[in-house]
mmCIF file of C-alpha atoms and ligand atoms in Angstrom:
data_model
loop_
_atom_site.group_PDB
_atom_site.id
_atom_site.type_symbol
_atom_site.label_atom_id
_atom_site.label_comp_id
_atom_site.label_asym_id
_atom_site.label_seq_id
_atom_site.Cartn_x
_atom_site.Cartn_y
_atom_site.Cartn_z
ATOM 1 C CA MET A 1 34.016 177.972 27.874
ATOM 2 C CA LYS A 2 31.467 175.514 29.255
ATOM 3 C CA LYS A 3 33.018 172.146 29.922
ATOM 4 C CA PRO A 4 31.287 169.574 27.709
ATOM 5 C CA ARG A 5 29.799 166.579 29.460
ATOM 6 C CA ARG A 6 31.932 163.504 28.973
ATOM 7 C CA PRO A 7 30.300 161.095 26.508
ATOM 8 C CA LEU A 8 29.606 157.626 27.891
ATOM 9 C CA GLY A 9 31.529 156.099 24.984
ATOM 10 C CA GLU A 10 34.743 157.687 26.204
ATOM 11 C CA ILE A 11 34.418 156.204 29.673
ATOM 12 C CA ALA A 12 33.579 152.807 28.211
ATOM 13 C CA LEU A 13 36.577 153.011 25.891
ATOM 14 C CA ILE A 14 38.993 153.818 28.735
ATOM 15 C CA GLU A 15 37.553 150.897 30.715
ATOM 16 C CA GLN A 16 38.043 148.636 27.685
ATOM 17 C CA ILE A 17 41.637 149.814 27.239
ATOM 18 C CA ARG A 18 42.330 149.189 30.925
ATOM 19 C CA ARG A 19 40.920 145.656 30.692
ATOM 20 C CA ASP A 20 42.718 144.794 27.454
ATOM 21 C CA PHE A 21 46.112 146.048 28.568
ATOM 22 C CA SER A 22 46.033 145.059 32.252
ATOM 23 C CA PRO A 23 47.281 141.472 31.765
ATOM 24 C CA MET A 24 50.718 142.862 30.959
ATOM 25 C CA ARG A 25 52.531 143.319 34.246
ATOM 26 C CA SER A 26 55.841 145.085 34.538
ATOM 27 C CA LYS A 27 58.119 145.568 37.501
ATOM 28 C CA HIS A 28 58.757 149.072 36.187
ATOM 29 C CA VAL A 29 55.110 150.154 36.397
ATOM 30 C CA ALA A 30 54.061 150.428 40.044
ATOM 31 C CA LEU A 31 50.695 151.951 39.058
ATOM 32 C CA GLY A 32 49.164 151.921 35.586
ATOM 33 C CA ILE A 33 45.840 153.050 34.073
ATOM 34 C CA GLY A 34 43.193 154.165 36.563
ATOM 35 C CA ASP A 35 44.607 156.927 38.743
ATOM 36 C CA ASP A 36 45.512 160.552 38.056
ATOM 37 C CA CYS A 37 49.102 159.596 37.254
ATOM 38 C CA ALA A 38 51.004 156.426 36.553
ATOM 39 C CA ILE A 39 53.930 155.562 38.835
ATOM 40 C CA LEU A 40 57.082 154.238 37.167
ATOM 41 C CA ARG A 41 60.072 152.592 38.814
ATOM 42 C CA PRO A 42 63.085 152.926 36.555
ATOM 43 C CA PRO A 43 65.913 150.417 37.043
ATOM 44 C CA THR A 44 68.632 151.672 39.404
ATOM 45 C CA GLY A 45 71.581 153.185 37.611
ATOM 46 C CA SER A 46 69.453 154.282 34.663
ATOM 47 C CA GLU A 47 68.345 157.531 33.084
ATOM 48 C CA ILE A 48 64.893 158.137 31.643
ATOM 49 C CA VAL A 49 64.559 158.804 27.915
ATOM 50 C CA VAL A 50 61.300 160.229 26.580
ATOM 51 C CA THR A 51 59.885 160.614 23.088
ATOM 52 C CA THR A 52 56.485 161.672 21.745
ATOM 53 C CA ASP A 53 55.127 161.111 18.250
ATOM 54 C CA PHE A 54 51.939 162.186 16.540
ATOM 55 C CA SER A 55 49.947 159.878 14.283
ATOM 56 C CA LEU A 56 47.516 162.219 12.554
ATOM 57 C CA GLU A 57 44.830 161.149 10.132
ATOM 58 C CA GLY A 58 45.573 162.621 6.703
ATOM 59 C CA ARG A 59 49.215 163.223 7.526
ATOM 60 C CA HIS A 60 50.561 159.933 8.829
ATOM 61 C CA PHE A 61 47.759 157.609 7.789
ATOM 62 C CA LEU A 62 44.599 157.542 5.697
ATOM 63 C CA ARG A 63 41.603 155.925 7.339
ATOM 64 C CA ASP A 64 40.220 154.595 4.033
ATOM 65 C CA LEU A 65 43.550 153.041 3.027
ATOM 66 C CA HIS A 66 45.341 151.794 6.117
ATOM 67 C CA PRO A 67 43.925 148.892 8.100
ATOM 68 C CA PRO A 68 43.242 150.044 11.676
ATOM 69 C CA GLU A 69 45.655 147.368 12.957
ATOM 70 C CA SER A 70 48.400 148.988 10.893
ATOM 71 C CA VAL A 71 47.571 152.470 12.251
ATOM 72 C CA GLY A 72 47.812 151.182 15.841
ATOM 73 C CA HIS A 73 50.997 149.249 15.098
ATOM 74 C CA ARG A 74 52.696 152.190 13.399
ATOM 75 C CA CYS A 75 51.625 154.599 16.136
ATOM 76 C CA LEU A 76 53.567 152.573 18.712
ATOM 77 C CA ALA A 77 56.371 151.577 16.319
ATOM 78 C CA ARG A 78 57.285 155.238 15.729
ATOM 79 C CA GLY A 79 57.928 155.774 19.424
ATOM 80 C CA LEU A 80 59.680 152.431 19.903
ATOM 81 C CA SER A 81 61.995 153.175 16.986
ATOM 82 C CA ASP A 82 63.115 156.401 18.707
ATOM 83 C CA LEU A 83 63.882 154.404 21.860
ATOM 84 C CA ALA A 84 65.786 151.865 19.743
ATOM 85 C CA ALA A 85 67.917 154.644 18.259
ATOM 86 C CA MET A 86 69.051 155.658 21.771
ATOM 87 C CA GLY A 87 69.707 152.025 22.742
ATOM 88 C CA ALA A 88 66.925 152.285 25.328
ATOM 89 C CA THR A 89 64.717 149.664 26.937
ATOM 90 C CA PRO A 90 61.017 150.621 26.914
ATOM 91 C CA LEU A 91 59.411 151.071 30.354
ATOM 92 C CA ALA A 92 55.921 152.293 29.444
ATOM 93 C CA ALA A 93 53.777 153.924 26.772
ATOM 94 C CA PHE A 94 51.123 156.643 27.140
ATOM 95 C CA LEU A 95 48.533 157.388 24.488
ATOM 96 C CA SER A 96 46.567 160.611 23.991
ATOM 97 C CA LEU A 97 43.687 160.143 21.596
ATOM 98 C CA ALA A 98 41.271 162.593 19.983
ATOM 99 C CA LEU A 99 38.459 160.720 18.247
ATOM 100 C CA PRO A 100 35.572 161.735 15.962
ATOM 101 C CA ALA A 101 32.247 161.198 17.754
ATOM 102 C CA ASP A 102 31.139 158.451 15.341
ATOM 103 C CA LEU A 103 34.113 156.293 16.271
ATOM 104 C CA LEU A 104 32.703 155.945 19.746
ATOM 105 C CA SER A 105 29.008 155.768 18.849
ATOM 106 C CA GLU A 106 28.749 153.772 15.586
ATOM 107 C CA PRO A 107 29.476 150.029 15.311
ATOM 108 C CA LYS A 108 31.751 150.673 12.306
ATOM 109 C CA GLY A 109 33.704 153.208 14.318
ATOM 110 C CA ARG A 110 33.997 150.905 17.281
ATOM 111 C CA ARG A 111 35.288 148.162 14.990
ATOM 112 C CA TRP A 112 37.920 150.584 13.723
ATOM 113 C CA LEU A 113 38.983 151.384 17.271
ATOM 114 C CA ALA A 114 39.111 147.702 18.211
ATOM 115 C CA GLY A 115 41.404 147.095 15.227
ATOM 116 C CA PHE A 116 43.603 150.062 16.137
ATOM 117 C CA PHE A 117 44.090 148.748 19.667
ATOM 118 C CA ARG A 118 44.598 145.181 18.422
ATOM 119 C CA GLY A 119 47.492 146.372 16.251
ATOM 120 C CA LEU A 120 48.967 148.464 19.036
ATOM 121 C CA ARG A 121 48.583 145.688 21.610
ATOM 122 C CA THR A 122 50.143 142.996 19.414
ATOM 123 C CA LEU A 123 53.293 145.078 19.054
ATOM 124 C CA ALA A 124 53.232 146.126 22.737
ATOM 125 C CA ASN A 125 53.060 142.463 23.767
ATOM 126 C CA ARG A 126 55.917 141.515 21.478
ATOM 127 C CA TYR A 127 58.236 144.017 23.173
ATOM 128 C CA GLN A 128 56.650 143.905 26.645
ATOM 129 C CA VAL A 129 55.664 147.577 26.642
ATOM 130 C CA PRO A 130 52.858 148.297 29.119
ATOM 131 C CA LEU A 131 50.335 151.023 28.233
ATOM 132 C CA ALA A 132 50.338 152.913 31.529
ATOM 133 C CA GLY A 133 47.977 155.801 30.766
ATOM 134 C CA GLY A 134 46.810 158.431 28.346
ATOM 135 C CA ASP A 135 43.955 160.773 27.607
ATOM 136 C CA THR A 136 40.817 160.429 25.505
ATOM 137 C CA SER A 137 38.738 163.217 24.060
ATOM 138 C CA GLN A 138 36.450 164.044 21.144
ATOM 139 C CA SER A 139 38.204 165.579 18.104
ATOM 140 C CA PRO A 140 37.766 169.319 17.760
ATOM 141 C CA GLY A 141 36.347 171.101 14.724
ATOM 142 C CA LYS A 142 33.494 170.305 12.381
ATOM 143 C CA SER A 143 32.160 166.783 12.284
ATOM 144 C CA PRO A 144 33.124 164.144 11.390
ATOM 145 C CA GLY A 145 36.586 165.202 12.611
ATOM 146 C CA GLU A 146 39.827 163.288 12.449
ATOM 147 C CA VAL A 147 41.680 160.714 14.499
ATOM 148 C CA LEU A 148 44.645 162.275 16.293
ATOM 149 C CA ALA A 149 46.893 159.989 18.307
ATOM 150 C CA ASP A 150 49.932 161.070 20.284
ATOM 151 C CA ILE A 151 52.107 158.322 21.700
ATOM 152 C CA ILE A 152 54.575 158.961 24.495
ATOM 153 C CA LEU A 153 57.278 156.382 25.118
ATOM 154 C CA ILE A 154 59.303 156.270 28.308
ATOM 155 C CA GLY A 155 62.493 154.226 28.253
ATOM 156 C CA ALA A 156 65.620 153.672 30.288
ATOM 157 C CA THR A 157 69.310 153.631 29.420
ATOM 158 C CA PRO A 158 72.298 153.036 31.711
ATOM 159 C CA THR A 159 73.291 156.452 33.065
ATOM 160 C CA GLY A 160 75.457 158.396 30.636
ATOM 161 C CA LYS A 161 75.358 155.685 27.976
ATOM 162 C CA ALA A 162 72.423 156.566 25.681
ATOM 163 C CA LEU A 163 73.340 156.525 21.982
ATOM 164 C CA ARG A 164 73.177 159.987 20.452
ATOM 165 C CA ARG A 165 73.339 161.573 17.021
ATOM 166 C CA SER A 166 76.338 163.651 17.979
ATOM 167 C CA GLY A 167 79.276 161.244 18.416
ATOM 168 C CA ALA A 168 80.449 160.526 14.848
ATOM 169 C CA SER A 169 84.048 161.393 13.869
ATOM 170 C CA PRO A 170 85.823 161.598 10.501
ATOM 171 C CA GLY A 171 87.098 158.139 9.579
ATOM 172 C CA ASP A 172 84.133 156.347 11.184
ATOM 173 C CA VAL A 173 82.274 153.845 9.042
ATOM 174 C CA LEU A 174 78.512 154.144 8.448
ATOM 175 C CA TYR A 175 76.220 151.143 8.868
ATOM 176 C CA VAL A 176 72.529 150.502 8.503
ATOM 177 C CA THR A 177 70.333 147.676 9.822
ATOM 178 C CA GLY A 178 67.946 145.746 7.574
ATOM 179 C CA HIS A 179 66.851 146.977 4.151
ATOM 180 C CA LEU A 180 65.993 150.371 2.716
ATOM 181 C CA GLY A 181 63.183 151.622 0.503
ATOM 182 C CA GLY A 182 60.705 148.918 1.474
ATOM 183 C CA ALA A 183 58.299 151.224 3.286
ATOM 184 C CA ALA A 184 58.106 153.687 0.381
ATOM 185 C CA ALA A 185 57.659 150.828 -2.104
ATOM 186 C CA GLU A 186 54.872 149.220 -0.108
ATOM 187 C CA PHE A 187 53.159 152.574 0.389
ATOM 188 C CA ALA A 188 53.236 153.211 -3.371
ATOM 189 C CA GLU A 189 51.579 149.822 -3.818
ATOM 190 C CA VAL A 190 48.908 150.623 -1.216
ATOM 191 C CA LEU A 191 48.169 153.975 -2.892
ATOM 192 C CA HIS A 192 48.062 152.426 -6.332
ATOM 193 C CA ARG A 193 45.432 149.934 -5.222
ATOM 194 C CA ARG A 194 43.514 152.863 -3.679
ATOM 195 C CA LYS A 195 41.468 150.640 -1.469
ATOM 196 C CA ALA A 196 41.737 149.418 2.060
ATOM 197 C CA VAL A 197 44.304 146.663 2.441
ATOM 198 C CA LYS A 198 43.686 143.773 4.777
ATOM 199 C CA ALA A 199 45.745 143.414 7.901
ATOM 200 C CA GLY A 200 48.505 140.942 7.196
ATOM 201 C CA THR A 201 51.180 139.330 9.240
ATOM 202 C CA ALA A 202 53.850 141.599 10.596
ATOM 203 C CA LYS A 203 56.434 139.995 8.336
ATOM 204 C CA ASN A 204 57.464 141.724 5.156
ATOM 205 C CA HIS A 205 55.160 144.737 5.449
ATOM 206 C CA PRO A 206 57.742 147.478 5.919
ATOM 207 C CA HIS A 207 55.179 150.236 5.483
ATOM 208 C CA LEU A 208 52.136 148.733 7.202
ATOM 209 C CA TYR A 209 53.926 146.839 9.984
ATOM 210 C CA PRO A 210 57.477 148.162 10.452
ATOM 211 C CA GLU A 211 59.622 146.405 13.039
ATOM 212 C CA PRO A 212 61.351 148.746 15.511
ATOM 213 C CA ARG A 213 64.985 147.673 16.007
ATOM 214 C CA LEU A 214 64.949 147.633 19.798
ATOM 215 C CA ALA A 215 67.200 144.606 20.300
ATOM 216 C CA ALA A 216 69.757 145.912 17.795
ATOM 217 C CA GLY A 217 69.829 149.343 19.464
ATOM 218 C CA ARG A 218 70.252 147.778 22.868
ATOM 219 C CA ALA A 219 73.078 145.562 21.594
ATOM 220 C CA LEU A 220 74.867 148.568 20.038
ATOM 221 C CA LEU A 221 74.720 150.322 23.406
ATOM 222 C CA GLY A 222 75.524 147.238 25.490
ATOM 223 C CA ARG A 223 78.565 146.314 23.412
ATOM 224 C CA SER A 224 79.698 149.946 23.002
ATOM 225 C CA LEU A 225 79.820 149.536 19.221
ATOM 226 C CA ALA A 226 78.369 152.804 17.922
ATOM 227 C CA THR A 227 79.733 156.346 18.132
ATOM 228 C CA ALA A 228 76.440 157.853 16.889
ATOM 229 C CA CYS A 229 73.015 156.470 16.038
ATOM 230 C CA ILE A 230 69.683 157.657 14.601
ATOM 231 C CA ASP A 231 66.577 155.884 13.363
ATOM 232 C CA ILE A 232 65.625 156.332 9.728
ATOM 233 C CA SER A 233 62.112 157.679 9.968
ATOM 234 C CA ASP A 234 62.380 160.528 7.443
ATOM 235 C CA GLY A 235 64.612 158.824 4.878
ATOM 236 C CA LEU A 236 68.313 157.955 4.858
ATOM 237 C CA SER A 237 69.366 161.260 3.253
ATOM 238 C CA THR A 238 67.460 163.436 5.721
ATOM 239 C CA ASP A 239 68.383 161.447 8.826
ATOM 240 C CA LEU A 240 72.042 161.145 7.823
ATOM 241 C CA ALA A 241 72.067 164.929 7.430
ATOM 242 C CA HIS A 242 70.716 165.214 11.011
ATOM 243 C CA LEU A 243 73.451 162.907 12.290
ATOM 244 C CA CYS A 244 76.150 164.842 10.390
ATOM 245 C CA ARG A 245 74.954 168.233 11.633
ATOM 246 C CA ALA A 246 74.762 166.976 15.224
ATOM 247 C CA SER A 247 78.271 165.511 14.954
ATOM 248 C CA GLY A 248 79.829 168.380 12.977
ATOM 249 C CA VAL A 249 80.971 166.083 10.162
ATOM 250 C CA HIS A 250 80.285 165.263 6.512
ATOM 251 C CA ALA A 251 79.489 161.846 5.061
ATOM 252 C CA GLU A 252 79.779 159.798 1.893
ATOM 253 C CA ILE A 253 77.338 157.048 0.874
ATOM 254 C CA GLU A 254 78.263 154.314 -1.568
ATOM 255 C CA GLN A 255 75.318 153.746 -3.855
ATOM 256 C CA SER A 256 76.290 150.154 -4.686
ATOM 257 C CA ALA A 257 76.406 149.274 -0.980
ATOM 258 C CA LEU A 258 72.799 150.278 -0.256
ATOM 259 C CA PRO A 259 70.800 147.243 0.948
ATOM 260 C CA ILE A 260 67.746 147.704 -1.263
ATOM 261 C CA HIS A 261 64.577 146.072 0.025
ATOM 262 C CA PRO A 262 63.178 143.380 -2.330
ATOM 263 C CA LEU A 263 59.890 145.330 -2.624
ATOM 264 C CA ALA A 264 61.826 148.419 -3.722
ATOM 265 C CA ARG A 265 63.866 146.430 -6.236
ATOM 266 C CA LYS A 266 60.668 145.724 -8.139
ATOM 267 C CA LEU A 267 60.396 149.472 -8.883
ATOM 268 C CA GLY A 268 63.442 149.359 -11.190
ATOM 269 C CA THR A 269 66.980 150.479 -10.355
ATOM 270 C CA GLY A 270 66.564 154.259 -10.443
ATOM 271 C CA ALA A 271 63.345 154.353 -8.428
ATOM 272 C CA ALA A 272 64.685 151.751 -6.006
ATOM 273 C CA ILE A 273 67.723 153.905 -5.216
ATOM 274 C CA GLN A 274 65.507 156.960 -4.763
ATOM 275 C CA ALA A 275 63.278 154.974 -2.379
ATOM 276 C CA ALA A 276 66.314 153.751 -0.425
ATOM 277 C CA LEU A 277 67.868 157.220 -0.164
ATOM 278 C CA HIS A 278 64.788 159.341 0.395
ATOM 279 C CA GLY A 279 61.804 157.031 0.915
ATOM 280 C CA GLY A 280 61.487 157.307 4.666
ATOM 281 C CA GLU A 281 59.637 155.316 7.321
ATOM 282 C CA ASP A 282 61.969 152.330 7.062
ATOM 283 C CA TYR A 283 62.599 152.614 10.837
ATOM 284 C CA GLU A 284 66.022 151.042 10.489
ATOM 285 C CA LEU A 285 69.007 152.193 12.561
ATOM 286 C CA LEU A 286 71.790 154.221 10.951
ATOM 287 C CA PHE A 287 74.956 154.275 13.021
ATOM 288 C CA SER A 288 78.630 155.088 12.864
ATOM 289 C CA ALA A 289 81.514 153.125 14.367
ATOM 290 C CA PRO A 290 85.290 153.524 14.323
ATOM 291 C CA ALA A 291 86.933 151.776 11.343
ATOM 292 C CA THR A 292 88.866 149.638 13.840
ATOM 293 C CA THR A 293 85.699 148.285 15.500
ATOM 294 C CA ARG A 294 84.635 144.936 14.122
ATOM 295 C CA ILE A 295 80.925 145.117 13.398
ATOM 296 C CA PRO A 296 79.254 141.711 13.056
ATOM 297 C CA LYS A 297 77.284 140.866 9.891
ATOM 298 C CA SER A 298 74.138 140.740 11.956
ATOM 299 C CA ILE A 299 73.221 142.225 15.303
ATOM 300 C CA ALA A 300 70.389 140.785 17.395
ATOM 301 C CA GLY A 301 69.264 138.806 14.352
ATOM 302 C CA VAL A 302 69.169 141.801 11.991
ATOM 303 C CA ARG A 303 71.515 142.187 9.031
ATOM 304 C CA VAL A 304 73.912 145.079 9.231
ATOM 305 C CA ASN A 305 75.449 146.608 6.096
ATOM 306 C CA ARG A 306 78.287 149.019 5.698
ATOM 307 C CA ILE A 307 77.022 151.843 3.462
ATOM 308 C CA GLY A 308 79.594 154.610 3.625
ATOM 309 C CA ARG A 309 81.851 156.674 5.802
ATOM 310 C CA ILE A 310 82.103 159.834 7.847
ATOM 311 C CA THR A 311 84.391 162.513 6.443
ATOM 312 C CA GLN A 312 85.887 165.756 7.650
ATOM 313 C CA LYS A 313 83.656 168.825 7.563
ATOM 314 C CA ARG A 314 85.136 171.115 4.908
ATOM 315 C CA SER A 315 83.604 174.200 3.375
ATOM 316 C CA ALA A 316 84.585 172.937 -0.082
ATOM 317 C CA THR A 317 82.661 169.645 0.200
ATOM 318 C CA PRO A 318 78.908 169.130 0.540
ATOM 319 C CA LEU A 319 77.370 167.789 3.751
ATOM 320 C CA LEU A 320 76.467 164.539 1.954
ATOM 321 C CA THR A 321 78.108 162.912 -1.055
ATOM 322 C CA LEU A 322 76.842 159.977 -3.096
ATOM 323 C CA LYS A 323 79.523 157.819 -4.682
ATOM 324 C CA GLN A 324 78.068 156.050 -7.702
ATOM 325 C CA ALA A 325 78.997 152.610 -8.973
ATOM 326 C CA ASP A 326 81.309 154.166 -11.628
ATOM 327 C CA GLY A 327 83.182 156.047 -8.910
ATOM 328 C CA LYS A 328 81.655 159.452 -9.754
ATOM 329 C CA ARG A 329 80.806 161.556 -6.728
ATOM 330 C CA ASN A 330 77.725 163.781 -6.585
ATOM 331 C CA ARG A 331 76.219 166.018 -3.954
ATOM 332 C CA LEU A 332 73.397 164.210 -2.160
ATOM 333 C CA GLU A 333 70.566 166.517 -1.147
ATOM 334 C CA PRO A 334 68.616 165.571 1.966
ATOM 335 C CA ALA A 335 65.186 164.927 0.439
ATOM 336 C CA GLY A 336 63.213 162.788 2.842
ATOM 337 C CA TRP A 337 59.652 161.928 2.389
ATOM 338 C CA GLU A 338 56.920 164.453 3.218
ATOM 339 C CA HIS A 339 54.443 161.941 4.557
ATOM 340 C CA PHE A 340 51.060 161.931 2.826
ATOM 341 C CA SER A 341 50.478 165.621 2.283
ATOM 342 C CA ALA A 342 51.012 165.222 -1.465
ATOM 343 C CA HIS A 343 48.582 162.339 -1.821
ATOM 344 C CA ARG A 344 45.382 163.880 -0.469
HETATM 345 P P1 ADP B 1 41.816 162.348 34.288
HETATM 346 O O1 ADP B 1 40.539 163.084 34.180
HETATM 347 O O2 ADP B 1 42.404 162.270 35.665
HETATM 348 O O3 ADP B 1 42.811 162.727 33.238
HETATM 349 P P2 ADP B 1 40.838 160.188 32.688
HETATM 350 O O4 ADP B 1 39.399 159.869 32.936
HETATM 351 O O5 ADP B 1 41.187 161.007 31.504
HETATM 352 O O6 ADP B 1 41.439 160.806 34.019
HETATM 353 O O7 ADP B 1 41.627 158.841 32.611
HETATM 354 C C1 ADP B 1 41.442 157.827 33.553
HETATM 355 C C2 ADP B 1 42.587 156.851 33.476
HETATM 356 O O8 ADP B 1 42.589 156.257 32.201
HETATM 357 C C3 ADP B 1 43.948 157.518 33.654
HETATM 358 O O9 ADP B 1 44.774 156.614 34.362
HETATM 359 C C4 ADP B 1 44.453 157.694 32.237
HETATM 360 O O10 ADP B 1 45.850 157.644 32.191
HETATM 361 C C5 ADP B 1 43.813 156.490 31.537
HETATM 362 N N1 ADP B 1 43.546 156.761 30.106
HETATM 363 C C6 ADP B 1 42.699 157.669 29.574
HETATM 364 N N2 ADP B 1 42.713 157.620 28.229
HETATM 365 C C7 ADP B 1 43.615 156.663 27.886
HETATM 366 C C8 ADP B 1 44.107 156.156 26.651
HETATM 367 N N3 ADP B 1 43.692 156.621 25.461
HETATM 368 N N4 ADP B 1 45.029 155.172 26.697
HETATM 369 C C9 ADP B 1 45.468 154.702 27.879
HETATM 370 N N5 ADP B 1 45.042 155.125 29.069
HETATM 371 C C10 ADP B 1 44.127 156.104 29.087
HETATM 372 MG MG1 MG B 2 42.459 162.647 31.238
#
């Protein structure tokens, strides 16, 4: 196949990215954007943790609904949340982008891109995450094509100490940071309005501007509090099922203990509980700790709530159980959110 000539817009965009992100210096990035590879210097005594996450137009965001700042923010937040779940400190981010031609050539497209990078950069600055490289190409397929972004996050944890999904034991207590159901509730609102929403402040926009719990994850690792940890990206029910399978245990959630997000509460009790259990994209941390470990009410400034417990794996009991306010116990099916496929 003949190699297509590289459009000028691509080169200009990479130059712009390099300029915009170069002010952030890090002792862990010996060489950033501009060469064939970046050179990283991990702290001594650490291991490297790596995660990659797609943000695909039509699946993870809708270009006519989400502000570009939110798309950029969420792209990075997804990766940072995975680092948080391992208790890792971010070292660098890499971003592979496929872009429709008009995003590089039309003023409207360039404004969209500027917004995307503004959102990404604001979050990167907040957590001191340098963008150390990436790749840029035109989207494949028929025009106009779609925006495809793949973020790669590199982090470090003290050797042998990274939090995993696999350490929970029967008798451990289950905790969650922050509130649940907010992202699903805000997304429902965004869809209902069916028009582009303006970029807001990062505060209280659990769907548009989720806050990765990096400091809380690091504190859990540093203070050896958690036996297992996972971030809630697909919904509490689905991610708890992952944790249970990895640990070889079962779990019970107490419905009345769920910290329902104020935005979800507005949906009414039944819908709020569904959003909290299955809504997804809350990017909170779900972790287990021995019953004898005292867990503070807040960790690194984030509320922590006890929501249930880890139980023995028995063939007679379901993987997940929901204990209702009246004490009745029901099987809880993992039923996390299937992104936007249903809304197109
Ligand atoms: P190569 O052909 O060697 O892959 P590129 O021209 O694709 O080089 O990239 C030049 C430099 O710009 C590299 O350091 C690369 O990491 C960086 N880069 C390219 N695209 C992006 C992007 N979307 N985000 C961040 N850095 C990028
Ligand atoms: Mg390249």
